[in-house]
Amino acid sequence: MSIVKPVRFDYETQIDIIEELCAEYPFISPRVLSRTCLGRSVFALDIGSKSNKVLLCAGFHGSEWLGCLAVLKFAERLANCIQNNRLLSGVEVRRAFSNLGITLVPCVNPDGTEIAVNGLEGAKSLRKFVEKIAGDDIEKYNANAKGVDINHNFNAGWQILRQIEIENGITGPSSRQYGGEYPESEAETKAIANLCRKEPFRQVMAIHSQGEELYWQYGENTPTQAEMMAKILADSCSYSLVYNGGLASHGGFKDWFIEEFGRPGFTLEIGKGENPLPINDFIRIYARIEEALLIFSLM
């Protein structure tokens, strides 16, 4: 029986799924990376070897919660095939993950996700503040509870991005695209950055939505093999390769990882349409990207 089902994803759903996954597959190791300003945990799940790992993250933006389900579904599918010695996309994953590992962070921004899914109740003590900056657009809320866009808060061209934000009229806390007072000002950003500093991931991938696109480069530290890896990943799910531009050109997680470590980083924009993507699209979207997630894990 499937644990991860097409349901609206919120904080309690995430906890329930993680508890069920860890009960069914005891070799999945859960941990808490940090807590948000509203006290919600940023969870990580570890599968396979403790070394030679990759990092897969989702839920940077509140309205993009379908990606959180995708990460948890991949964890379930991978764990099931390891436990039962089954093939996943033709790969003997039990053998592969005896020497390889993956860390999965299903939801980097649990406060923003809770606000987008459950409305102002999810903002708790910051309800009035969030109501002020979000207005009637709560379902499309992307920032954390303090009005900072986590994927604008990493230290990769942050000053350049800040100027672009100002030119676009974004001068303070907002429901989207405000990069904060300084890089890594937010607990959620620090949690992911510190994780990467402590654990030498071979490569990282951030799942966002939407566009059916793959981003792979940033600045002069983009490794030479990244373009070929990106082509393989994009071909496996028939997504388009895209270069950064505009308000997506700096400050993101994959940008920072490439800049900081000179190792491959990718952003996978799943699905097409308007965020939040319809839950009815989940099965189709996930089926299309599963092989790409596995290839990313094995590269």
Coordinates of C-alpha atoms in Angstrom, one line a residue:
M1 CA 0.0 0.0 0.0
S2 CA 1.3 3.4 -1.0
I3 CA 2.2 5.8 1.9
V4 CA 2.7 8.9 -0.2
K5 CA -0.7 9.7 -1.9
P6 CA -1.9 12.7 -3.9
V7 CA -3.1 14.9 -1.1
R8 CA -2.8 18.5 -0.1
F9 CA 0.5 18.8 1.6
D10 CA 0.9 20.6 4.9
Y11 CA 3.1 20.3 8.0
E12 CA 1.0 17.6 9.8
T13 CA 0.8 15.6 6.6
Q14 CA 4.6 15.7 6.3
I15 CA 5.1 14.5 9.8
D16 CA 2.6 11.6 9.3
I17 CA 4.3 10.6 6.0
I18 CA 7.8 10.6 7.6
E19 CA 6.6 8.6 10.6
E20 CA 5.0 6.0 8.3
L21 CA 8.0 5.8 6.0
C22 CA 10.4 5.3 8.9
A23 CA 8.2 2.7 10.4
E24 CA 7.9 0.8 7.2
Y25 CA 11.6 1.2 6.2
P26 CA 13.7 1.3 9.4
F27 CA 16.9 2.0 7.4
I28 CA 15.6 5.5 6.6
S29 CA 17.2 7.9 9.1
P30 CA 15.2 11.0 9.9
R31 CA 16.7 14.1 11.5
V32 CA 15.8 17.8 12.2
L33 CA 18.1 20.3 10.6
S34 CA 16.6 23.4 12.1
R35 CA 13.4 25.0 13.4
T36 CA 11.6 28.0 11.8
C37 CA 10.7 31.2 13.6
L38 CA 7.2 29.6 14.2
G39 CA 8.8 26.4 15.7
R40 CA 8.2 24.1 12.8
S41 CA 11.0 21.6 12.0
V42 CA 13.0 21.3 8.8
F43 CA 13.3 17.6 8.3
A44 CA 15.9 15.5 6.4
L45 CA 15.8 11.8 5.6
D46 CA 19.0 9.8 4.9
I47 CA 19.0 6.6 2.8
G48 CA 22.1 4.5 1.9
S49 CA 25.7 5.2 2.6
K50 CA 26.7 8.0 4.9
S51 CA 29.4 9.0 2.4
N52 CA 29.3 9.7 -1.3
K53 CA 25.9 11.4 -1.1
V54 CA 23.7 13.7 -3.0
L55 CA 21.1 16.2 -1.7
L56 CA 17.6 16.5 -3.0
C57 CA 15.4 19.4 -1.6
A58 CA 12.0 20.8 -2.2
G59 CA 9.5 23.2 -0.7
F60 CA 11.6 26.4 -0.9
H61 CA 8.4 28.2 -1.9
G62 CA 5.2 27.8 -0.1
S63 CA 2.9 27.5 -3.1
E64 CA 5.1 24.8 -4.7
W65 CA 4.2 22.1 -2.3
L66 CA 3.6 19.5 -5.0
G67 CA 7.4 19.2 -5.1
C68 CA 7.5 18.2 -1.4
L69 CA 5.2 15.2 -2.2
A70 CA 7.5 14.3 -5.1
V71 CA 10.6 14.1 -2.9
L72 CA 8.7 12.0 -0.3
K73 CA 7.3 9.7 -3.1
F74 CA 10.8 9.2 -4.4
A75 CA 12.0 8.3 -0.9
E76 CA 9.2 5.8 -0.7
R77 CA 9.8 4.2 -4.1
L78 CA 13.6 4.0 -3.5
A79 CA 13.2 2.5 0.0
N80 CA 10.7 0.0 -1.2
C81 CA 12.9 -1.2 -4.0
I82 CA 15.9 -1.4 -1.7
Q83 CA 14.0 -3.4 1.0
N84 CA 12.5 -5.8 -1.5
N85 CA 15.5 -6.0 -3.8
R86 CA 13.4 -4.7 -6.8
L87 CA 14.6 -2.8 -9.8
L88 CA 13.8 0.9 -10.0
S89 CA 13.9 2.1 -13.6
G90 CA 15.9 -1.0 -14.4
V91 CA 18.5 -0.3 -11.7
E92 CA 19.5 -2.6 -8.9
V93 CA 19.2 0.1 -6.2
R94 CA 20.0 -2.1 -3.3
R95 CA 23.4 -2.8 -4.7
A96 CA 23.9 0.8 -5.8
F97 CA 23.0 2.3 -2.5
S98 CA 25.3 0.1 -0.5
N99 CA 28.0 2.5 -1.7
L100 CA 25.9 5.6 -2.5
G101 CA 23.7 7.8 -0.3
I102 CA 21.0 10.4 -0.6
T103 CA 19.8 13.1 1.8
L104 CA 16.2 14.3 1.1
V105 CA 14.8 17.5 2.5
P106 CA 11.1 17.4 1.6
C107 CA 10.2 20.9 2.8
V108 CA 12.8 23.6 3.3
N109 CA 10.1 26.2 4.1
P110 CA 7.4 24.6 6.2
D111 CA 6.0 27.9 7.5
G112 CA 5.5 29.2 4.0
T113 CA 4.0 25.9 2.8
E114 CA 1.6 25.9 5.8
I115 CA 0.5 29.4 5.0
A116 CA -0.1 28.6 1.3
V117 CA -2.0 25.5 2.0
N118 CA -4.0 26.3 5.1
G119 CA -4.2 30.1 5.0
L120 CA -3.5 32.7 7.7
E121 CA -4.0 30.1 10.5
G122 CA -0.7 28.7 9.4
A123 CA 1.0 32.0 10.3
K124 CA 0.2 31.6 14.0
S125 CA 1.6 34.6 15.9
L126 CA 2.5 36.4 12.6
R127 CA -1.0 36.2 11.2
K128 CA -1.5 40.0 11.0
F129 CA 1.9 40.5 9.5
V130 CA 1.4 37.8 6.8
E131 CA -2.1 39.1 6.1
K132 CA -0.6 42.6 5.4
I133 CA 2.1 41.4 3.0
A134 CA 0.0 38.7 1.3
G135 CA -3.3 40.4 0.9
D136 CA -5.8 38.2 -0.9
D137 CA -3.1 36.1 -2.6
I138 CA -2.5 33.7 0.2
E139 CA -2.7 30.5 -1.9
K140 CA 0.2 31.8 -4.0
Y141 CA 2.3 32.6 -0.9
N142 CA 6.0 31.7 -1.5
A143 CA 8.0 33.4 1.3
N144 CA 8.6 32.2 4.8
A145 CA 6.6 33.6 7.7
K146 CA 8.9 36.6 7.9
G147 CA 8.3 37.6 4.3
V148 CA 11.7 36.4 3.0
D149 CA 11.9 34.3 -0.2
I150 CA 14.3 31.5 0.8
N151 CA 15.5 31.0 -2.8
H152 CA 16.6 34.7 -2.9
N153 CA 18.4 34.4 0.5
F154 CA 21.5 32.5 -0.5
N155 CA 24.9 34.2 -0.8
A156 CA 25.3 34.0 -4.6
G157 CA 25.2 37.4 -6.3
W158 CA 22.9 38.5 -3.5
Q159 CA 23.8 42.2 -3.8
I160 CA 23.1 42.1 -7.5
L161 CA 19.8 40.3 -6.9
R162 CA 18.9 42.9 -4.2
Q163 CA 19.3 45.7 -6.8
I164 CA 17.1 43.8 -9.3
E165 CA 14.4 43.4 -6.6
I166 CA 14.4 47.1 -5.8
E167 CA 14.2 47.9 -9.5
N168 CA 11.1 45.6 -9.6
G169 CA 9.6 47.4 -6.6
I170 CA 10.4 44.8 -4.0
T171 CA 11.9 46.8 -1.1
G172 CA 10.9 44.8 2.0
P173 CA 9.1 41.7 3.3
S174 CA 6.8 40.3 0.7
S175 CA 4.9 37.2 -0.2
R176 CA 7.5 36.5 -2.9
Q177 CA 10.9 37.5 -4.2
Y178 CA 12.3 39.5 -1.2
G179 CA 15.8 38.3 -0.4
G180 CA 16.0 39.4 3.2
E181 CA 18.2 41.9 5.0
Y182 CA 21.4 39.9 4.2
P183 CA 22.4 36.5 2.9
E184 CA 21.4 33.5 5.1
S185 CA 19.4 35.8 7.4
E186 CA 16.8 33.0 7.7
A187 CA 16.9 29.8 9.7
E188 CA 15.7 27.8 6.8
T189 CA 18.5 29.1 4.5
K190 CA 21.2 28.5 7.2
A191 CA 19.9 25.0 7.7
I192 CA 20.5 24.0 4.1
A193 CA 23.8 25.9 3.8
N194 CA 25.2 24.5 7.0
L195 CA 24.2 21.0 5.9
C196 CA 26.2 21.4 2.7
R197 CA 29.2 22.8 4.6
K198 CA 29.2 19.8 6.9
E199 CA 28.6 17.1 4.4
P200 CA 30.4 17.0 1.0
F201 CA 27.5 16.2 -1.3
R202 CA 28.6 15.2 -4.9
Q203 CA 25.8 17.3 -6.3
V204 CA 22.5 18.9 -5.3
M205 CA 19.1 19.3 -6.8
A206 CA 16.3 21.7 -5.8
I207 CA 12.7 20.9 -7.0
H208 CA 10.5 23.9 -7.8
S209 CA 7.5 24.3 -10.0
Q210 CA 6.5 25.0 -12.7
G211 CA 7.7 25.0 -16.4
E212 CA 9.1 21.6 -17.1
E213 CA 12.6 23.1 -17.2
L214 CA 16.1 22.3 -15.8
Y215 CA 18.6 24.9 -14.7
W216 CA 22.2 23.8 -14.3
Q217 CA 24.7 26.7 -14.5
Y218 CA 25.8 29.6 -12.4
G219 CA 28.9 31.8 -13.0
E220 CA 32.5 30.8 -13.5
N221 CA 32.5 28.0 -11.0
T222 CA 30.0 25.9 -13.0
P223 CA 31.9 22.5 -13.3
T224 CA 32.7 21.4 -16.9
Q225 CA 30.7 18.1 -16.5
A226 CA 27.5 19.9 -15.4
E227 CA 26.2 20.6 -18.9
M228 CA 26.4 17.0 -20.0
M229 CA 24.8 15.9 -16.7
A230 CA 22.0 18.4 -17.3
K231 CA 21.4 17.2 -20.8
I232 CA 21.1 13.6 -19.6
L233 CA 18.7 14.6 -16.8
A234 CA 16.6 16.8 -19.1
D235 CA 16.4 14.1 -21.8
S236 CA 15.2 11.5 -19.2
C237 CA 12.1 13.5 -18.5
S238 CA 11.8 15.5 -21.7
Y239 CA 12.3 18.8 -19.9
S240 CA 14.0 21.9 -21.4
L241 CA 17.5 23.2 -20.5
V242 CA 17.3 26.8 -19.4
Y243 CA 19.9 29.5 -18.4
N244 CA 19.3 31.8 -15.5
G245 CA 17.8 35.2 -16.1
G246 CA 16.1 38.2 -14.4
L247 CA 14.9 37.6 -10.8
A248 CA 15.9 34.0 -11.1
S249 CA 19.5 34.8 -11.9
H250 CA 21.0 35.0 -8.4
G251 CA 20.5 34.1 -4.8
G252 CA 19.2 30.6 -5.3
F253 CA 20.3 27.4 -3.6
K254 CA 21.8 25.8 -6.7
D255 CA 23.5 29.1 -7.5
W256 CA 25.1 29.2 -4.1
F257 CA 26.1 25.5 -4.1
I258 CA 27.9 25.9 -7.5
E259 CA 29.5 29.2 -6.4
E260 CA 30.6 27.9 -3.0
F261 CA 31.8 24.4 -3.9
G262 CA 32.3 24.3 -7.7
R263 CA 30.2 21.1 -7.8
P264 CA 27.1 20.4 -9.9
G265 CA 23.8 21.9 -8.8
F266 CA 20.4 21.7 -10.5
T267 CA 17.0 23.2 -10.3
L268 CA 14.1 21.1 -11.6
E269 CA 11.0 23.0 -12.4
I270 CA 8.3 20.3 -12.4
G271 CA 4.9 20.4 -14.1
K272 CA 3.3 23.2 -16.1
G273 CA 0.5 25.6 -15.2
E274 CA 0.0 28.0 -12.4
N275 CA 1.2 27.4 -8.8
P276 CA -0.1 25.8 -6.8
L277 CA -0.3 23.0 -9.4
P278 CA -3.4 20.9 -9.2
I279 CA -3.1 17.8 -7.0
N280 CA -4.7 15.8 -9.8
D281 CA -1.5 16.4 -11.8
F282 CA 0.7 14.8 -9.2
I283 CA 0.8 11.2 -10.5
R284 CA 1.5 12.2 -14.0
I285 CA 4.2 14.7 -13.0
Y286 CA 5.9 12.3 -10.7
A287 CA 5.9 9.5 -13.2
R288 CA 7.7 11.7 -15.7
I289 CA 10.5 12.8 -13.3
E290 CA 11.2 9.6 -11.3
E291 CA 13.9 8.4 -13.7
A292 CA 15.6 11.8 -13.6
L293 CA 15.7 11.7 -9.8
L294 CA 17.2 8.3 -9.8
I295 CA 19.8 9.2 -12.5
F296 CA 20.7 12.3 -10.4
S297 CA 21.2 10.1 -7.4
L298 CA 23.5 7.7 -9.2
M299 CA 25.6 10.2 -11.2

